[in-house]
Amino acid sequence: MDNIFQARFMPFTDDRKVVTAAADGQVRLGLLLENGHVETKRLGKHQGRVHNLAVEPGSPYILYSCSEDGFVQHYDLRSNSATKILCCSSFTENNKQSSSSVRLNSIVIDPRNPNYFAVGGSDEYARVYDIRMYQMEASHNTDRPINTFCPHHLIETHDVHITALAYSSSSELLVSYNDELIYLFQKNMGLGPSPLSSQGEDAKKLDEPQVYSGHRNSRTVKGVSFFGPGDEYVMSGSDCGRIFIWKKKGAKLVRLMVGDRHIVNQLAPHPYIPVLATCGIEKTIKLWTPSSKNVTPLPRDAQKIMEANKQGREDHSRATLTPDVIMHVLRMHRRQALAYVERRQTRGDIESDEDDGGEAYVLGFSDGDTEGASECSIS
């Protein structure tokens, strides 16, 4: 199996079941054995990379996956079944179903109402769906969001995309954009199911979302998350290798920590205690916990770091690509695609894609770099 993008423990079980999503499109269920091995079986398969999984709050059986193929799949571990419930498509002026799918990077479930889930991907709109509108037995379900969210200045810009979403315990929706900023939407800030029809004066009447800035989200796919017992903080990684933590209300930056020598990609808070896990380009996963009641000030070069991130974002937005550069990128992409197909064909000679069982070893990370992961302090 290719690189794992995400792993999720299933809640309210014996903590031995873990579901993983991978670059080859597979979603697999693993059982951690007493001898340190893992037995796995395939739950479903996408035709693109699977960046995100979402487990239904309070359920040990129900989860969702989204993929770059544009599909959202629904899983019930009691039946070991996978069902494609919708294919996310681009919006059109006449509100007709578009043939162009949206490559999905993130999916989250509203903890206050698990019937609602939101997805985000290769365009500027975060879409919210109601699972009750979809028939699990239907072979073709249409794309019917019940609401959409997007900052006013990004509507129809076509040069940004969403890398991550997060729901707070009060149903606020946090949206992180590639080479842009992070926005916090209240439920009353939605553009409705057809955002291209709600522009003009109606859109201008909506309140502006809270904005979190200072980081850089350009290279790789960045996550975003709430933190604290009441979701009092917002967290994100950055291309500069640092962890940014803002107060949710007012967006004041309160912590800036070195989390990776290169890039911090993902952050995951513990659901009950003040501990968070981060990962990036390095081989280590770092665990952070408060170790002092003293408030640590921001580093002296914090403003310089944020200005450098802002300048990099602005320079990138002004950059133009020449035809020679575009052709070079296309040739590289074609070579990578051919190499991927060749690897898949070679692998298919060794093992069948339809194999529903297997065994893997639990791998340890041991590059020895744990410096800077010992403490954090939040005011």
CSV table of C-alpha atoms in Angstrom, one decimal:
chain,number,residue,atom,x,y,z
A,1,MET,CA,0.0,0.0,0.0
A,2,ASP,CA,1.2,3.6,-0.8
A,3,ASN,CA,1.8,6.3,1.8
A,4,ILE,CA,-0.8,6.6,4.5
A,5,PHE,CA,-2.3,10.1,4.6
A,6,GLN,CA,-4.5,9.7,7.7
A,7,ALA,CA,-5.4,7.2,10.4
A,8,ARG,CA,-8.4,7.2,12.7
A,9,PHE,CA,-9.0,5.2,15.8
A,10,MET,CA,-12.7,4.2,16.1
A,11,PRO,CA,-14.2,5.6,19.4
A,12,PHE,CA,-16.0,3.6,22.1
A,13,THR,CA,-14.3,0.3,21.1
A,14,ASP,CA,-11.4,-1.5,22.6
A,15,ASP,CA,-9.0,1.0,21.0
A,16,ARG,CA,-7.6,-1.7,18.8
A,17,LYS,CA,-9.3,-0.8,15.5
A,18,VAL,CA,-7.8,1.9,13.3
A,19,VAL,CA,-9.0,3.0,9.8
A,20,THR,CA,-6.4,4.4,7.4
A,21,ALA,CA,-6.5,6.4,4.2
A,22,ALA,CA,-3.7,6.2,1.6
A,23,ALA,CA,-2.3,7.8,-1.5
A,24,ASP,CA,-3.4,4.8,-3.7
A,25,GLY,CA,-7.1,5.5,-2.8
A,26,GLN,CA,-7.6,2.6,-0.4
A,27,VAL,CA,-9.4,2.9,2.9
A,28,ARG,CA,-8.5,0.0,5.1
A,29,LEU,CA,-9.5,-1.3,8.6
A,30,GLY,CA,-6.7,-2.5,10.8
A,31,LEU,CA,-6.8,-4.5,14.0
A,32,LEU,CA,-3.9,-4.1,16.4
A,33,LEU,CA,-2.9,-7.5,17.7
A,34,GLU,CA,-1.2,-8.3,21.1
A,35,ASN,CA,2.0,-9.3,19.4
A,36,GLY,CA,2.5,-5.9,17.8
A,37,HIS,CA,1.3,-6.9,14.3
A,38,VAL,CA,-1.7,-5.4,12.4
A,39,GLU,CA,-4.2,-7.4,10.4
A,40,THR,CA,-5.9,-5.2,7.7
A,41,LYS,CA,-8.6,-5.5,5.2
A,42,ARG,CA,-9.9,-3.1,2.6
A,43,LEU,CA,-13.1,-1.3,3.2
A,44,GLY,CA,-13.3,0.7,0.0
A,45,LYS,CA,-11.4,2.2,-2.9
A,46,HIS,CA,-11.3,5.7,-4.5
A,47,GLN,CA,-9.8,6.5,-7.9
A,48,GLY,CA,-7.7,9.3,-6.4
A,49,ARG,CA,-5.7,10.0,-3.2
A,50,VAL,CA,-7.7,10.0,0.0
A,51,HIS,CA,-6.5,12.9,2.2
A,52,ASN,CA,-9.2,12.8,4.9
A,53,LEU,CA,-11.5,10.6,7.0
A,54,ALA,CA,-14.3,11.6,9.3
A,55,VAL,CA,-15.7,9.5,12.1
A,56,GLU,CA,-19.4,10.1,13.1
A,57,PRO,CA,-19.4,11.6,16.6
A,58,GLY,CA,-20.5,9.0,19.2
A,59,SER,CA,-20.5,6.1,16.8
A,60,PRO,CA,-18.0,3.2,16.7
A,61,TYR,CA,-19.2,2.1,13.3
A,62,ILE,CA,-19.9,5.0,10.9
A,63,LEU,CA,-17.3,7.0,9.0
A,64,TYR,CA,-16.8,8.9,5.7
A,65,SER,CA,-13.9,9.4,3.3
A,66,CYS,CA,-13.4,11.9,0.6
A,67,SER,CA,-10.9,11.8,-2.3
A,68,GLU,CA,-9.4,13.7,-5.2
A,69,ASP,CA,-11.8,11.8,-7.4
A,70,GLY,CA,-14.5,14.0,-6.0
A,71,PHE,CA,-16.5,11.2,-4.3
A,72,VAL,CA,-17.7,11.0,-0.7
A,73,GLN,CA,-18.0,7.4,0.5
A,74,HIS,CA,-20.0,6.2,3.6
A,75,TYR,CA,-18.8,3.2,5.6
A,76,ASP,CA,-20.6,1.0,8.2
A,77,LEU,CA,-18.2,-1.3,9.9
A,78,ARG,CA,-21.0,-3.6,11.0
A,79,SER,CA,-21.6,-4.5,7.3
A,80,ASN,CA,-18.1,-3.9,6.0
A,81,SER,CA,-19.8,-1.9,3.2
A,82,ALA,CA,-18.7,1.2,1.3
A,83,THR,CA,-21.3,3.3,-0.5
A,84,LYS,CA,-20.6,6.3,-2.8
A,85,ILE,CA,-23.1,8.9,-1.7
A,86,LEU,CA,-22.2,11.8,-3.9
A,87,CYS,CA,-19.7,13.3,-6.3
A,88,CYS,CA,-18.9,16.9,-5.5
A,89,SER,CA,-19.2,19.0,-8.7
A,90,SER,CA,-18.4,22.6,-9.6
A,91,PHE,CA,-21.1,25.3,-9.5
A,92,THR,CA,-22.5,26.7,-12.7
A,93,GLU,CA,-24.3,29.9,-13.4
A,94,ASN,CA,-27.6,28.2,-14.3
A,95,ASN,CA,-27.4,25.9,-11.2
A,96,LYS,CA,-27.3,22.8,-13.4
A,97,GLN,CA,-25.3,19.8,-12.5
A,98,SER,CA,-21.7,20.4,-13.7
A,99,SER,CA,-19.6,17.6,-15.3
A,100,SER,CA,-16.5,19.0,-13.6
A,101,SER,CA,-15.8,17.3,-10.2
A,102,VAL,CA,-14.1,19.0,-7.3
A,103,ARG,CA,-11.0,17.3,-5.9
A,104,LEU,CA,-11.7,16.9,-2.2
A,105,ASN,CA,-9.1,17.4,0.5
A,106,SER,CA,-11.2,17.5,3.7
A,107,ILE,CA,-14.4,16.2,5.3
A,108,VAL,CA,-15.7,17.0,8.8
A,109,ILE,CA,-18.9,16.1,10.6
A,110,ASP,CA,-20.9,18.6,12.7
A,111,PRO,CA,-20.7,17.4,16.3
A,112,ARG,CA,-24.0,19.0,17.3
A,113,ASN,CA,-25.8,17.4,14.4
A,114,PRO,CA,-24.0,14.4,12.9
A,115,ASN,CA,-26.5,14.4,9.9
A,116,TYR,CA,-24.5,17.4,8.6
A,117,PHE,CA,-21.0,17.1,7.1
A,118,ALA,CA,-18.9,19.6,5.2
A,119,VAL,CA,-16.3,19.1,2.5
A,120,GLY,CA,-13.7,21.3,0.9
A,121,GLY,CA,-11.3,20.9,-2.0
A,122,SER,CA,-10.1,22.3,-5.3
A,123,ASP,CA,-12.4,25.4,-5.4
A,124,GLU,CA,-13.2,28.2,-3.0
A,125,TYR,CA,-16.4,26.9,-1.5
A,126,ALA,CA,-16.9,24.8,1.6
A,127,ARG,CA,-20.1,22.8,1.1
A,128,VAL,CA,-22.4,21.4,3.8
A,129,TYR,CA,-24.6,18.4,3.1
A,130,ASP,CA,-27.3,16.5,5.0
A,131,ILE,CA,-26.8,12.7,4.9
A,132,ARG,CA,-30.6,12.3,5.2
A,133,MET,CA,-31.0,13.6,1.7
A,134,TYR,CA,-29.1,10.7,0.2
A,135,GLN,CA,-30.3,7.1,-0.4
A,136,MET,CA,-27.6,4.6,0.5
A,137,GLU,CA,-28.9,2.1,-2.1
A,138,ALA,CA,-29.0,4.7,-4.9
A,139,SER,CA,-26.4,4.2,-7.7
A,140,HIS,CA,-26.4,7.8,-8.7
A,141,ASN,CA,-27.0,10.5,-6.1
A,142,THR,CA,-26.9,14.1,-7.3
A,143,ASP,CA,-24.7,16.8,-5.7
A,144,ARG,CA,-27.1,18.8,-3.4
A,145,PRO,CA,-25.4,20.9,-0.7
A,146,ILE,CA,-27.7,22.6,1.8
A,147,ASN,CA,-25.3,25.5,2.4
A,148,THR,CA,-22.0,26.9,1.2
A,149,PHE,CA,-19.4,29.1,2.8
A,150,CYS,CA,-16.7,31.4,1.2
A,151,PRO,CA,-15.2,34.8,2.1
A,152,HIS,CA,-16.8,37.5,-0.1
A,153,HIS,CA,-13.5,38.5,-1.7
A,154,LEU,CA,-12.7,34.9,-2.8
A,155,ILE,CA,-16.0,34.2,-4.6
A,156,GLU,CA,-15.3,33.2,-8.2
A,157,THR,CA,-11.6,33.9,-7.8
A,158,HIS,CA,-10.7,30.4,-9.1
A,159,ASP,CA,-7.1,30.7,-7.8
A,160,VAL,CA,-7.5,29.3,-4.3
A,161,HIS,CA,-8.5,26.0,-2.9
A,162,ILE,CA,-9.4,24.5,0.5
A,163,THR,CA,-6.9,22.3,2.3
A,164,ALA,CA,-8.7,21.7,5.6
A,165,LEU,CA,-11.9,22.1,7.6
A,166,ALA,CA,-12.8,21.8,11.3
A,167,TYR,CA,-16.1,22.1,13.2
A,168,SER,CA,-16.2,23.5,16.7
A,169,SER,CA,-18.5,22.1,19.4
A,170,SER,CA,-20.9,25.0,18.6
A,171,SER,CA,-21.0,24.2,14.9
A,172,GLU,CA,-18.7,27.0,13.8
A,173,LEU,CA,-16.9,26.1,10.6
A,174,LEU,CA,-13.1,26.7,10.3
A,175,VAL,CA,-11.8,26.8,6.7
A,176,SER,CA,-8.1,26.9,5.7
A,177,TYR,CA,-7.2,28.1,2.2
A,178,ASN,CA,-4.1,27.3,0.2
A,179,ASP,CA,-1.8,30.3,-0.1
A,180,GLU,CA,-4.5,32.4,1.6
A,181,LEU,CA,-5.7,32.7,5.2
A,182,ILE,CA,-7.9,30.9,7.7
A,183,TYR,CA,-11.6,31.9,8.2
A,184,LEU,CA,-14.1,31.1,10.9
A,185,PHE,CA,-17.8,31.0,9.8
A,186,GLN,CA,-20.8,31.2,12.0
A,187,LYS,CA,-23.9,29.2,10.8
A,188,ASN,CA,-25.6,32.4,9.7
A,189,MET,CA,-22.8,33.3,7.2
A,190,GLY,CA,-23.7,30.8,4.6
A,191,LEU,CA,-24.3,31.7,0.9
A,192,GLY,CA,-27.0,29.1,0.5
A,193,PRO,CA,-27.0,26.0,-1.7
A,194,SER,CA,-26.3,28.0,-4.9
A,195,PRO,CA,-23.6,30.6,-4.1
A,196,LEU,CA,-23.5,32.0,-7.6
A,197,SER,CA,-27.1,33.0,-7.3
A,198,SER,CA,-26.7,34.7,-4.0
A,199,GLN,CA,-24.1,37.3,-5.0
A,200,GLY,CA,-24.7,41.0,-5.1
A,201,GLU,CA,-26.6,42.8,-2.3
A,202,ASP,CA,-27.6,39.6,-0.5
A,203,ALA,CA,-24.0,38.5,-0.1
A,204,LYS,CA,-22.9,41.9,1.1
A,205,LYS,CA,-25.4,41.8,3.9
A,206,LEU,CA,-23.7,38.8,5.5
A,207,ASP,CA,-21.2,39.3,8.3
A,208,GLU,CA,-17.5,38.8,7.5
A,209,PRO,CA,-15.9,35.8,9.0
A,210,GLN,CA,-13.1,36.0,11.6
A,211,VAL,CA,-9.6,35.9,9.9
A,212,TYR,CA,-6.4,34.2,11.2
A,213,SER,CA,-3.2,35.3,9.6
A,214,GLY,CA,0.6,35.1,10.0
A,215,HIS,CA,1.2,31.5,8.8
A,216,ARG,CA,1.9,30.2,5.3
A,217,ASN,CA,-0.2,27.4,3.7
A,218,SER,CA,1.4,26.8,0.3
A,219,ARG,CA,3.5,23.7,0.2
A,220,THR,CA,1.8,20.3,1.0
A,221,VAL,CA,-1.8,20.0,2.4
A,222,LYS,CA,-2.1,21.8,5.7
A,223,GLY,CA,-4.6,20.9,8.5
A,224,VAL,CA,-6.4,23.3,10.8
A,225,SER,CA,-7.9,22.6,14.2
A,226,PHE,CA,-9.6,24.0,17.3
A,227,PHE,CA,-7.9,23.6,20.7
A,228,GLY,CA,-9.0,23.9,24.3
A,229,PRO,CA,-12.0,22.5,26.3
A,230,GLY,CA,-14.3,25.0,24.8
A,231,ASP,CA,-12.5,25.4,21.5
A,232,GLU,CA,-11.0,28.7,22.7
A,233,TYR,CA,-8.0,28.5,20.3
A,234,VAL,CA,-7.3,27.9,16.6
A,235,MET,CA,-4.2,26.1,15.4
A,236,SER,CA,-2.4,25.7,12.1
A,237,GLY,CA,0.9,24.5,10.8
A,238,SER,CA,3.0,26.6,8.4
A,239,ASP,CA,5.5,26.3,5.6
A,240,CYS,CA,8.0,28.0,7.9
A,241,GLY,CA,8.1,24.9,10.2
A,242,ARG,CA,6.2,26.6,13.0
A,243,ILE,CA,2.9,26.0,14.9
A,244,PHE,CA,0.6,29.0,15.1
A,245,ILE,CA,-2.0,29.2,17.9
A,246,TRP,CA,-4.5,32.1,18.0
A,247,LYS,CA,-7.2,33.0,20.4
A,248,LYS,CA,-10.5,32.1,18.5
A,249,LYS,CA,-12.2,35.3,19.6
A,250,GLY,CA,-10.3,38.3,18.2
A,251,ALA,CA,-7.6,36.1,16.4
A,252,LYS,CA,-4.7,37.3,18.6
A,253,LEU,CA,-1.6,35.2,18.1
A,254,VAL,CA,-0.6,33.7,21.5
A,255,ARG,CA,1.9,31.0,20.7
A,256,LEU,CA,4.5,30.5,17.9
A,257,MET,CA,6.5,27.3,18.3
A,258,VAL,CA,9.0,25.5,16.1
A,259,GLY,CA,7.4,22.2,15.2
A,260,ASP,CA,9.5,20.9,12.3
A,261,ARG,CA,12.7,21.7,10.5
A,262,HIS,CA,10.8,22.1,7.3
A,263,ILE,CA,7.0,22.2,7.3
A,264,VAL,CA,4.3,21.5,9.9
A,265,ASN,CA,1.4,19.8,8.1
A,266,GLN,CA,-1.1,18.4,10.6
A,267,LEU,CA,-2.2,19.1,14.2
A,268,ALA,CA,-4.5,16.9,16.3
A,269,PRO,CA,-5.6,17.9,19.8
A,270,HIS,CA,-6.5,15.2,22.4
A,271,PRO,CA,-10.3,15.3,22.9
A,272,TYR,CA,-10.2,15.5,26.7
A,273,ILE,CA,-6.8,16.6,28.0
A,274,PRO,CA,-4.4,19.5,27.0
A,275,VAL,CA,-2.2,17.5,24.7
A,276,LEU,CA,-1.7,17.9,21.0
A,277,ALA,CA,0.1,15.9,18.3
A,278,THR,CA,1.8,17.4,15.3
A,279,CYS,CA,3.6,16.1,12.2
A,280,GLY,CA,5.4,17.5,9.2
A,281,ILE,CA,8.1,16.6,6.8
A,282,GLU,CA,10.3,14.9,9.4
A,283,LYS,CA,9.8,11.3,10.4
A,284,THR,CA,8.8,12.1,14.0
A,285,ILE,CA,5.4,12.7,15.4
A,286,LYS,CA,5.6,15.2,18.3
A,287,LEU,CA,3.4,15.3,21.4
A,288,TRP,CA,3.0,18.6,23.2
A,289,THR,CA,1.7,19.3,26.7
A,290,PRO,CA,1.8,22.3,29.0
A,291,SER,CA,4.6,22.1,31.6
A,292,SER,CA,4.4,25.5,33.3
A,293,LYS,CA,1.9,28.0,34.5
A,294,ASN,CA,4.1,30.8,33.3
A,295,VAL,CA,3.1,32.6,30.1
A,296,THR,CA,5.8,32.3,27.5
A,297,PRO,CA,6.0,35.4,25.2
A,298,LEU,CA,6.1,35.3,21.5
A,299,PRO,CA,9.6,34.9,20.1
A,300,ARG,CA,11.4,38.2,19.3
A,301,ASP,CA,11.4,37.5,15.6
A,302,ALA,CA,7.7,36.7,15.5
A,303,GLN,CA,6.8,39.8,13.4
A,304,LYS,CA,9.7,39.0,11.0
A,305,ILE,CA,8.5,35.5,10.6
A,306,MET,CA,4.9,36.6,9.9
A,307,GLU,CA,6.0,39.3,7.5
A,308,ALA,CA,8.2,36.8,5.6
A,309,ASN,CA,5.2,34.4,5.3
A,310,LYS,CA,3.0,37.3,4.1
A,311,GLN,CA,5.6,38.4,1.5
A,312,GLY,CA,5.9,34.8,0.2
A,313,ARG,CA,2.2,34.6,-0.2
A,314,GLU,CA,1.9,37.9,-2.0
A,315,ASP,CA,4.9,37.2,-4.3
A,316,HIS,CA,3.3,33.9,-5.2
A,317,SER,CA,0.0,35.5,-6.1
A,318,ARG,CA,1.8,37.9,-8.4
A,319,ALA,CA,3.9,35.2,-10.1
A,320,THR,CA,3.1,34.4,-13.8
A,321,LEU,CA,3.9,31.2,-15.6
A,322,THR,CA,5.5,31.3,-19.1
A,323,PRO,CA,4.4,28.7,-21.7
A,324,ASP,CA,7.8,27.0,-21.3
A,325,VAL,CA,7.3,26.6,-17.6
A,326,ILE,CA,3.8,25.3,-18.1
A,327,MET,CA,5.0,22.7,-20.6
A,328,HIS,CA,7.8,21.6,-18.3
A,329,VAL,CA,5.3,21.1,-15.4
A,330,LEU,CA,3.0,19.1,-17.8
A,331,ARG,CA,5.9,16.9,-18.9
A,332,MET,CA,6.8,16.2,-15.3
A,333,HIS,CA,3.3,15.4,-14.4
A,334,ARG,CA,3.0,13.0,-17.3
A,335,ARG,CA,6.2,11.1,-16.4
A,336,GLN,CA,5.0,10.8,-12.8
A,337,ALA,CA,1.6,9.5,-13.9
A,338,LEU,CA,3.3,6.9,-16.2
A,339,ALA,CA,5.6,5.8,-13.4
A,340,TYR,CA,2.6,5.4,-11.1
A,341,VAL,CA,0.7,3.2,-13.6
A,342,GLU,CA,3.8,1.1,-14.1
A,343,ARG,CA,4.2,0.6,-10.3
A,344,ARG,CA,0.6,-0.3,-9.9
A,345,GLN,CA,0.8,-2.9,-12.8
A,346,THR,CA,3.9,-4.4,-11.3
A,347,ARG,CA,2.3,-4.6,-7.9
A,348,GLY,CA,-0.8,-6.2,-9.4
A,349,ASP,CA,1.3,-9.1,-10.5
A,350,ILE,CA,2.3,-9.7,-6.9
A,351,GLU,CA,-0.9,-9.2,-5.0
A,352,SER,CA,-4.5,-8.7,-6.0
A,353,ASP,CA,-6.3,-5.4,-5.4
A,354,GLU,CA,-9.3,-7.4,-4.3
A,355,ASP,CA,-7.4,-8.9,-1.3
A,356,ASP,CA,-9.5,-8.4,1.7
A,357,GLY,CA,-7.0,-9.4,4.3
A,358,GLY,CA,-3.3,-9.0,5.1
A,359,GLU,CA,-0.8,-8.3,7.8
A,360,ALA,CA,1.5,-5.4,8.5
A,361,TYR,CA,4.0,-4.5,11.2
A,362,VAL,CA,3.6,-1.5,13.5
A,363,LEU,CA,6.4,0.8,12.4
A,364,GLY,CA,8.3,3.0,14.8
A,365,PHE,CA,9.7,6.5,14.0
A,366,SER,CA,13.3,6.9,15.0
A,367,ASP,CA,15.1,9.7,13.4
A,368,GLY,CA,15.9,11.0,16.9
A,369,ASP,CA,14.8,14.6,16.5
A,370,THR,CA,12.5,15.4,19.4
A,371,GLU,CA,14.0,18.8,20.2
A,372,GLY,CA,11.4,21.5,20.8
A,373,ALA,CA,8.5,19.1,21.5
A,374,SER,CA,8.7,19.1,25.2
A,375,GLU,CA,6.4,21.9,26.3
A,376,CYS,CA,4.0,24.6,25.3
A,377,SER,CA,2.3,27.4,27.2
A,378,ILE,CA,-0.9,29.1,26.2
A,379,SER,CA,-2.4,32.2,27.8
